[in-house]
Coordinates of C-alpha atoms in Angstrom, one line a residue:
M1 CA 159.6 272.2 -161.5
I2 CA 156.6 274.2 -160.5
G3 CA 154.1 275.2 -163.2
R4 CA 153.4 278.8 -164.0
K5 CA 149.7 278.5 -163.0
R6 CA 150.6 276.9 -159.6
L7 CA 153.4 279.5 -159.0
S8 CA 150.9 282.4 -159.5
Q9 CA 148.5 280.8 -157.1
V10 CA 151.1 280.4 -154.4
L11 CA 152.3 283.9 -154.8
C12 CA 148.8 285.2 -154.6
M13 CA 148.0 283.3 -151.5
L14 CA 151.3 284.4 -149.9
I15 CA 150.6 288.1 -150.6
V16 CA 147.1 287.8 -149.2
S17 CA 148.4 286.1 -146.0
L18 CA 150.8 289.0 -145.4
M19 CA 148.2 291.8 -146.0
P20 CA 146.3 293.4 -143.2
S21 CA 143.0 291.8 -142.2
N22 CA 140.9 293.5 -144.8
H23 CA 138.3 291.0 -145.6
S24 CA 136.9 292.6 -148.8
V25 CA 140.4 292.9 -150.3
Q26 CA 141.3 289.3 -149.3
A27 CA 138.0 288.1 -150.7
S28 CA 138.5 289.7 -154.1
M29 CA 142.0 288.3 -154.5
L30 CA 141.2 284.8 -153.3
N31 CA 138.2 284.6 -155.5
E32 CA 140.5 285.0 -158.5
V33 CA 142.4 281.8 -157.7
P34 CA 139.8 279.2 -158.7
E35 CA 139.1 279.0 -162.5
S36 CA 135.9 277.1 -162.7
K37 CA 134.7 275.5 -166.0
T38 CA 131.1 276.7 -165.4
P39 CA 129.5 279.8 -164.0
I40 CA 129.5 278.0 -160.6
K41 CA 132.2 279.6 -158.4
H42 CA 130.8 278.3 -155.0
F43 CA 129.6 274.8 -154.3
I44 CA 128.0 274.1 -150.9
V45 CA 126.9 270.6 -149.9
L46 CA 125.3 269.5 -146.6
M47 CA 125.0 265.9 -145.4
Q48 CA 122.0 265.1 -143.2
E49 CA 121.1 261.6 -141.9
N50 CA 119.0 258.5 -142.1
H51 CA 116.1 258.6 -144.6
T52 CA 115.2 257.1 -148.0
F53 CA 113.7 258.7 -151.0
D54 CA 110.4 256.9 -150.5
N55 CA 110.3 257.9 -146.9
Y56 CA 110.5 261.6 -147.8
F57 CA 109.3 261.9 -151.4
G58 CA 107.5 258.6 -152.1
T59 CA 104.3 260.5 -152.9
Y60 CA 105.8 263.6 -154.6
P61 CA 103.9 264.1 -157.9
G62 CA 105.9 262.9 -160.9
A63 CA 108.7 261.3 -159.0
D64 CA 109.5 257.5 -159.0
G65 CA 107.8 257.0 -155.7
I66 CA 106.0 254.2 -153.8
P67 CA 104.2 251.9 -156.2
A68 CA 100.4 251.6 -155.9
G69 CA 99.3 248.6 -153.8
T70 CA 102.6 248.2 -152.0
C71 CA 102.3 245.8 -149.1
M72 CA 105.5 244.4 -147.5
P73 CA 105.4 240.8 -146.4
D74 CA 106.5 240.0 -142.8
V75 CA 109.1 237.5 -144.1
P76 CA 111.2 237.8 -147.3
S77 CA 110.8 235.5 -150.3
G78 CA 111.7 231.9 -149.6
A79 CA 109.3 231.6 -146.7
T80 CA 105.5 231.8 -146.6
P81 CA 104.3 235.2 -145.4
T82 CA 101.5 235.4 -142.8
A83 CA 100.8 239.1 -143.1
C84 CA 101.9 242.2 -144.9
V85 CA 102.0 246.0 -144.1
E86 CA 101.0 248.6 -146.6
S87 CA 102.9 251.9 -147.0
F88 CA 101.3 254.4 -144.6
H89 CA 101.6 258.1 -143.8
M90 CA 103.6 258.5 -140.6
G91 CA 101.7 261.5 -139.4
S92 CA 101.8 261.4 -135.6
Y93 CA 103.0 257.8 -135.5
P94 CA 106.1 257.7 -133.2
T95 CA 109.4 256.7 -134.7
E96 CA 112.8 255.5 -133.4
D97 CA 116.4 255.1 -134.6
L98 CA 116.0 252.1 -136.9
D99 CA 119.0 249.7 -137.5
Q100 CA 121.1 250.5 -140.6
S101 CA 123.8 247.9 -140.4
R102 CA 125.1 246.0 -143.4
R103 CA 123.3 242.9 -142.1
T104 CA 120.0 244.8 -142.1
F105 CA 120.7 246.0 -145.6
N106 CA 121.4 242.5 -146.9
I107 CA 118.1 241.2 -145.4
Q108 CA 116.1 244.1 -146.6
Y109 CA 117.7 244.0 -150.1
N110 CA 117.4 240.2 -150.3
E111 CA 119.4 239.9 -153.5
G112 CA 117.2 242.5 -155.3
H113 CA 113.8 241.2 -154.2
M114 CA 113.4 244.2 -151.9
D115 CA 111.1 242.4 -149.6
G116 CA 112.9 242.1 -146.3
F117 CA 112.3 245.5 -144.8
I118 CA 110.0 244.4 -142.0
Y119 CA 111.6 241.1 -141.3
A120 CA 115.1 242.6 -140.9
L121 CA 114.0 245.1 -138.2
D122 CA 111.9 242.4 -136.4
Q123 CA 115.1 240.4 -136.2
R124 CA 116.6 243.4 -134.3
N125 CA 113.7 243.5 -131.9
Q126 CA 112.5 246.7 -133.5
D127 CA 109.0 247.6 -134.8
G128 CA 109.4 246.4 -138.4
N129 CA 106.1 248.1 -139.3
L130 CA 107.9 251.5 -139.1
A131 CA 110.0 250.7 -142.2
M132 CA 106.9 251.2 -144.3
G133 CA 106.1 254.7 -143.0
Y134 CA 106.5 257.8 -145.2
Y135 CA 106.2 261.6 -144.8
D136 CA 104.7 264.0 -147.2
D137 CA 104.2 267.8 -147.6
R138 CA 102.3 267.9 -144.3
E139 CA 105.6 267.3 -142.5
L140 CA 108.1 268.3 -145.2
S141 CA 106.4 271.4 -146.7
Y142 CA 109.6 273.4 -147.0
Y143 CA 111.4 270.6 -148.8
W144 CA 108.5 270.0 -151.1
N145 CA 108.3 273.7 -151.9
L146 CA 112.0 273.7 -152.8
A147 CA 111.5 270.7 -155.0
D148 CA 108.7 272.6 -156.9
E149 CA 111.1 275.4 -157.6
Y150 CA 114.5 273.7 -158.0
V151 CA 115.7 270.1 -158.5
L152 CA 114.8 266.9 -156.8
F153 CA 116.9 263.8 -157.6
D154 CA 114.9 260.5 -157.6
R155 CA 117.9 258.2 -158.6
F156 CA 120.4 259.3 -156.0
F157 CA 121.8 256.3 -154.1
S158 CA 123.9 256.1 -151.0
S159 CA 127.4 255.0 -152.0
A160 CA 127.7 252.1 -149.5
R161 CA 125.4 249.4 -148.1
G162 CA 126.5 250.1 -144.6
G163 CA 125.8 253.1 -142.4
S164 CA 127.3 256.6 -141.8
T165 CA 131.0 255.9 -141.6
M166 CA 131.5 254.4 -145.1
N167 CA 129.1 256.8 -146.7
H168 CA 130.7 259.9 -145.2
M169 CA 134.1 258.6 -146.5
Y170 CA 132.7 258.1 -150.0
W171 CA 131.5 261.7 -149.8
V172 CA 135.0 263.1 -149.2
A173 CA 137.3 260.4 -150.6
G174 CA 135.4 258.3 -153.1
A175 CA 136.3 255.2 -151.1
P176 CA 135.0 253.3 -148.1
G177 CA 138.0 254.0 -145.9
S178 CA 137.9 250.6 -144.2
E179 CA 136.6 247.1 -144.8
K180 CA 134.4 247.0 -141.6
G181 CA 132.8 250.4 -141.8
K182 CA 134.7 251.7 -138.7
V183 CA 137.4 254.3 -138.3
P184 CA 140.7 252.3 -138.3
Q185 CA 142.7 252.4 -135.1
R186 CA 145.4 254.5 -136.7
G187 CA 143.1 256.7 -138.8
Y188 CA 142.8 256.7 -142.6
G189 CA 146.5 257.1 -143.3
D190 CA 147.4 258.6 -146.7
L191 CA 144.1 258.0 -148.5
P192 CA 143.6 261.1 -150.6
T193 CA 140.5 263.3 -150.3
I194 CA 138.9 265.9 -152.4
F195 CA 140.3 268.5 -150.0
D196 CA 143.8 267.4 -150.8
R197 CA 143.1 267.9 -154.5
L198 CA 141.7 271.4 -153.8
T199 CA 144.7 272.3 -151.7
E200 CA 147.2 271.2 -154.3
Q201 CA 145.6 273.6 -156.8
G202 CA 145.2 276.5 -154.4
I203 CA 141.4 276.3 -154.5
S204 CA 139.7 277.5 -151.3
W205 CA 137.6 275.2 -149.1
K206 CA 136.2 274.8 -145.7
F207 CA 134.4 272.1 -143.7
Y208 CA 131.7 273.8 -141.6
V209 CA 130.5 271.9 -138.5
E210 CA 127.5 272.7 -136.3
D211 CA 128.6 272.9 -132.6
Y212 CA 132.2 272.1 -133.6
D213 CA 134.5 270.9 -130.8
P214 CA 138.1 270.9 -132.1
T215 CA 139.3 268.7 -129.3
I216 CA 137.4 265.7 -130.6
T217 CA 139.3 263.6 -133.1
Y218 CA 139.6 259.9 -133.7
R219 CA 142.5 259.9 -131.2
S220 CA 140.3 261.2 -128.4
L221 CA 137.7 258.5 -128.7
P222 CA 137.8 255.2 -126.8
S223 CA 138.0 252.2 -129.2
A224 CA 134.5 251.2 -128.1
N225 CA 133.0 254.4 -129.4
K226 CA 134.7 254.5 -132.9
S227 CA 131.6 253.0 -134.5
D228 CA 129.3 255.6 -133.0
H229 CA 127.4 256.9 -136.0
T230 CA 126.3 260.1 -134.2
S231 CA 129.7 261.4 -133.3
Q232 CA 131.5 264.4 -134.8
V233 CA 134.3 262.1 -135.9
I234 CA 132.0 260.1 -138.2
R235 CA 130.4 263.2 -139.7
V236 CA 133.7 264.9 -140.2
P237 CA 136.0 262.2 -141.7
L238 CA 138.9 264.7 -141.9
L239 CA 139.2 264.3 -138.1
S240 CA 140.4 260.8 -138.6
F241 CA 143.4 261.8 -140.8
D242 CA 146.6 262.6 -139.0
R243 CA 147.6 265.2 -141.6
F244 CA 144.4 267.2 -141.2
I245 CA 144.8 267.1 -137.4
D246 CA 148.5 267.8 -137.2
D247 CA 149.0 270.4 -139.9
P248 CA 147.7 273.8 -138.5
Q249 CA 147.0 275.1 -141.9
L250 CA 144.9 272.1 -142.9
F251 CA 143.2 271.9 -139.5
S252 CA 142.2 275.6 -139.8
H253 CA 139.9 274.7 -142.7
I254 CA 137.6 272.7 -140.2
V255 CA 135.5 275.4 -138.5
D256 CA 132.4 276.0 -136.6
L257 CA 129.2 276.7 -138.6
H258 CA 129.0 280.3 -137.5
E259 CA 131.9 281.0 -139.9
Y260 CA 129.6 280.1 -142.8
F261 CA 127.4 283.1 -142.1
Q262 CA 130.5 285.3 -141.5
D263 CA 132.0 284.3 -144.8
L264 CA 128.8 285.1 -146.6
E265 CA 128.7 288.5 -145.0
R266 CA 132.3 289.3 -145.7
G267 CA 132.4 287.9 -149.2
T268 CA 134.9 285.2 -148.2
L269 CA 132.9 282.1 -148.9
P270 CA 135.3 279.4 -150.2
A271 CA 134.9 277.7 -153.6
V272 CA 134.0 274.4 -152.0
A273 CA 132.1 274.2 -148.7
Y274 CA 131.1 271.0 -146.9
I275 CA 128.6 271.2 -144.0
V276 CA 127.4 268.8 -141.3
S277 CA 124.9 269.4 -138.6
S278 CA 124.7 268.2 -135.0
N279 CA 121.3 268.6 -133.3
T280 CA 119.4 269.2 -136.5
T281 CA 120.5 266.1 -138.6
E282 CA 116.9 264.8 -139.0
H283 CA 118.2 261.5 -137.7
P284 CA 115.2 259.8 -136.1
P285 CA 113.7 260.6 -133.7
R286 CA 114.9 264.1 -134.1
S287 CA 112.6 266.8 -135.4
L288 CA 112.0 267.1 -139.1
R289 CA 110.8 270.7 -138.7
A290 CA 114.0 271.7 -136.9
G291 CA 116.0 270.2 -139.7
Q292 CA 114.0 272.2 -142.3
R293 CA 114.4 275.4 -140.3
F294 CA 118.2 274.8 -140.2
L295 CA 118.2 274.3 -144.0
K296 CA 116.2 277.5 -144.5
K297 CA 118.7 279.6 -142.5
L298 CA 121.6 278.3 -144.6
I299 CA 119.8 278.8 -147.9
Q300 CA 118.3 282.2 -147.1
A301 CA 121.7 283.4 -146.0
L302 CA 123.2 282.3 -149.3
M303 CA 120.4 283.9 -151.3
Q304 CA 120.8 287.2 -149.6
S305 CA 124.6 287.3 -150.2
D306 CA 126.6 288.6 -153.1
V307 CA 127.6 285.1 -154.3
W308 CA 124.1 283.7 -154.9
S309 CA 124.3 284.2 -158.6
S310 CA 127.4 281.9 -158.9
S311 CA 126.5 279.2 -156.3
I312 CA 125.0 275.8 -155.8
F313 CA 123.5 274.6 -152.5
M314 CA 122.9 270.9 -152.3
W315 CA 122.0 268.5 -149.6
T316 CA 121.5 264.8 -149.2
Y317 CA 121.4 262.0 -146.5
D318 CA 124.1 259.7 -145.5
D319 CA 122.2 256.4 -145.5
W320 CA 118.7 254.9 -145.6
G321 CA 118.2 254.7 -141.9
G322 CA 116.3 251.4 -142.1
W323 CA 113.3 252.8 -144.0
Y324 CA 111.7 251.3 -147.1
D325 CA 112.6 252.2 -150.6
H326 CA 111.3 250.3 -153.6
V327 CA 114.1 250.8 -156.2
P328 CA 116.8 248.0 -156.1
P329 CA 120.2 249.8 -155.9
P330 CA 122.7 248.9 -158.7
Q331 CA 125.5 246.8 -157.2
V332 CA 128.6 248.5 -158.7
D333 CA 131.1 246.7 -156.4
K334 CA 131.3 244.9 -153.1
Y335 CA 130.5 248.0 -151.1
G336 CA 127.5 249.5 -152.9
Y337 CA 125.3 251.1 -153.9
G338 CA 123.0 251.4 -150.9
F339 CA 119.4 252.4 -151.1
R340 CA 118.2 255.7 -152.5
V341 CA 118.4 258.7 -150.3
P342 CA 116.8 262.2 -150.7
A343 CA 118.9 264.7 -152.5
L344 CA 117.9 268.3 -153.7
L345 CA 119.8 271.1 -155.4
V346 CA 119.1 274.8 -155.1
S347 CA 120.9 277.2 -157.5
P348 CA 120.1 280.2 -159.8
Y349 CA 121.0 277.8 -162.6
A350 CA 118.9 274.9 -161.3
R351 CA 116.3 273.6 -163.8
R352 CA 112.9 274.8 -162.5
G353 CA 110.8 272.1 -160.9
Y354 CA 112.9 269.4 -162.4
I355 CA 113.0 265.8 -161.3
N356 CA 116.4 264.5 -162.2
S357 CA 116.6 260.7 -162.8
T358 CA 120.3 260.4 -163.6
E359 CA 121.9 257.5 -161.7
L360 CA 124.0 259.3 -159.0
D361 CA 125.6 258.7 -155.6
F362 CA 127.9 260.7 -153.3
T363 CA 130.8 260.3 -155.6
S364 CA 128.8 262.3 -158.2
I365 CA 129.4 265.3 -155.9
L366 CA 133.1 264.7 -156.2
R367 CA 132.8 264.3 -159.9
F368 CA 131.2 267.7 -160.3
I369 CA 133.9 269.4 -158.1
E370 CA 136.6 267.6 -160.1
D371 CA 135.1 268.6 -163.5
N372 CA 134.3 272.2 -162.5
W373 CA 137.8 272.9 -161.2
D374 CA 139.8 270.5 -163.4
L375 CA 141.0 268.2 -160.7
E376 CA 142.2 264.6 -161.0
P377 CA 139.8 261.9 -159.8
L378 CA 140.4 260.2 -156.5
T379 CA 139.3 256.6 -157.3
A380 CA 137.6 254.6 -160.0
R381 CA 134.2 255.4 -158.3
D382 CA 134.3 259.1 -158.9
A383 CA 136.1 258.8 -162.2
H384 CA 133.2 256.8 -163.6
A385 CA 130.3 258.5 -161.6
N386 CA 127.7 260.6 -163.4
S387 CA 127.9 264.3 -162.4
I388 CA 125.1 266.3 -160.9
V389 CA 125.7 268.9 -163.7
T390 CA 122.6 267.5 -165.5
A391 CA 120.5 269.3 -162.9
L392 CA 121.8 272.7 -164.2
D393 CA 120.9 274.9 -167.2
F394 CA 123.6 277.4 -168.1
S395 CA 121.8 278.5 -171.3
Q396 CA 119.7 281.0 -169.2
P397 CA 120.9 283.9 -167.0
P398 CA 120.9 283.1 -163.3
R399 CA 117.5 283.4 -161.6
R400 CA 116.7 285.8 -158.8
P401 CA 116.2 284.2 -155.4
F402 CA 112.8 283.4 -154.1
F403 CA 111.5 283.3 -150.6
T404 CA 110.3 279.8 -149.9
S405 CA 107.8 279.4 -147.2
F406 CA 107.0 276.5 -144.8
S407 CA 103.4 276.2 -146.0
R408 CA 102.3 274.8 -149.3
E409 CA 101.6 278.1 -151.0
A410 CA 103.1 280.2 -153.9
D411 CA 106.6 281.4 -153.3
K412 CA 107.4 285.1 -153.4
P413 CA 110.4 287.1 -154.8
L414 CA 113.0 287.6 -152.1
R415 CA 113.2 291.2 -150.9
E416 CA 116.4 293.2 -150.8
P417 CA 119.0 291.6 -148.5
R418 CA 118.7 292.2 -144.7
R419 CA 121.9 290.4 -143.8
E420 CA 122.1 292.0 -140.3
V421 CA 118.9 290.1 -139.4
I422 CA 120.1 286.7 -140.6
Y423 CA 123.6 287.0 -139.1
A424 CA 122.4 288.5 -135.8
S425 CA 119.7 285.9 -135.4
Y426 CA 121.9 282.9 -136.0
G427 CA 123.5 282.9 -132.6
A428 CA 120.2 283.2 -130.9
A429 CA 118.8 280.4 -133.0
V430 CA 121.6 278.1 -132.1
V431 CA 121.2 278.7 -128.4
L432 CA 117.4 278.2 -128.7
T433 CA 117.8 275.0 -130.7
G434 CA 120.2 273.6 -128.1
L435 CA 117.9 274.5 -125.3
M436 CA 114.8 272.9 -127.0
F437 CA 116.8 269.8 -127.7
T438 CA 117.8 269.5 -124.1
I439 CA 114.3 270.0 -122.8
A440 CA 113.0 267.4 -125.3
N441 CA 115.5 264.8 -124.1
L442 CA 114.5 265.5 -120.5
I443 CA 110.8 264.9 -121.1
G444 CA 111.3 261.8 -123.2
G445 CA 112.7 262.3 -126.7
G446 CA 112.5 264.4 -129.8
E447 CA 109.5 265.9 -131.4
Q448 CA 108.6 262.7 -133.3
G449 CA 109.1 260.6 -130.2
R450 CA 106.7 262.7 -128.1
Q451 CA 103.8 262.3 -130.5
T452 CA 100.9 260.0 -129.7
L453 CA 99.9 256.9 -131.5
P454 CA 97.1 257.2 -134.1
A455 CA 93.6 256.4 -132.8
K456 CA 93.8 253.1 -134.7
S457 CA 97.2 251.4 -134.2
L458 CA 98.9 250.0 -137.3
R459 CA 98.3 246.3 -137.8
R460 CA 99.6 243.8 -140.3
R461 CA 96.9 242.5 -142.5
K462 CA 96.8 238.8 -143.4
A463 CA 98.8 238.0 -146.5
R464 CA 96.8 236.8 -149.5

């Protein structure tokens, strides 16, 4: 027998679907459906790729960053090192896509000794020195400025020791999805996701995808490509579930990113929004600056919308990407945790300039959604996870938005909304980004790959 609350939700949605396409009317009715437990009515989360906390914020003031005197041996404990490499500023040092397999994790982790970062990559015929490189506010000025104003998490771990596939699954389902970290031949079956929970309660959601191609699902990929960590199928796990592919209603929730800007303009932003990028993932050797510009467009559009005062925008990174991090990840089960990844939160309720050291992982995102909208947990992982709610302060009224610049200077109050500029420029920006990415590939790689070596090449110094 259907409950009174659920019946009213179904009737409301049915009425809205039969009404003429008046976006403002639909928005006002749909926004009445979710009954959140906090002032947060809209939760937006983006997943970027392949960096550790120390790689991005290892020198951020006040955070648990790279320890003084760090020098990584060229072989892990159990053998006699001949040299070691100190942590160094990447600057113009060229980078590459470092290995992030479970085998590499196990060698780098080395049962908690955290001393195999160079050796593991050397075994893969990669430049193990790279693992010890870090960026700072010279390359990441926008992110560091946001950390100054909002919340930076310095105990946020990836959920699994492996790469993108498992971690994206934990992000949406609180489970690894498969034992081997690959999309199963027949998809993920009946495994429940957070979007199933939301749908059951009539709570609105969308999965926004940059450069989305609806013809690409797990069924359209050859078996040999199912472990490709750069594919749309890996970044959007719902495309490996038969029900989300075959049910037109569910499939309609997976949309191109341009709808995010349209929904902000029309007042139809859903309660829960997941976002993945394509050419702006920051996956090495792709441009860090392009990634920050991408984030800035998303955040500025939210700040200049009517829903800013009731929203959270959060982003994190799917795995460590082979880079060094000094904090041994807690081993909560046979899958994880993996190493720390960068994670930041922007909201009018965010604690100002706050470094949050609560132990978190991707299932902490699920935990917040479940607590905020009174949903049942999916697995033991999210049921026992700490929530990101500790980053928020609801005792104060929502803060006005601030314009955050790309240079390390004082931020300024955001002017009155000029939404026509943001929405009109998005299409041009997408075209320009794609064109620049194509040109970069033709002349030999992304921005980081084109940079020249420092005048003095990095050398391993003799171990003491």
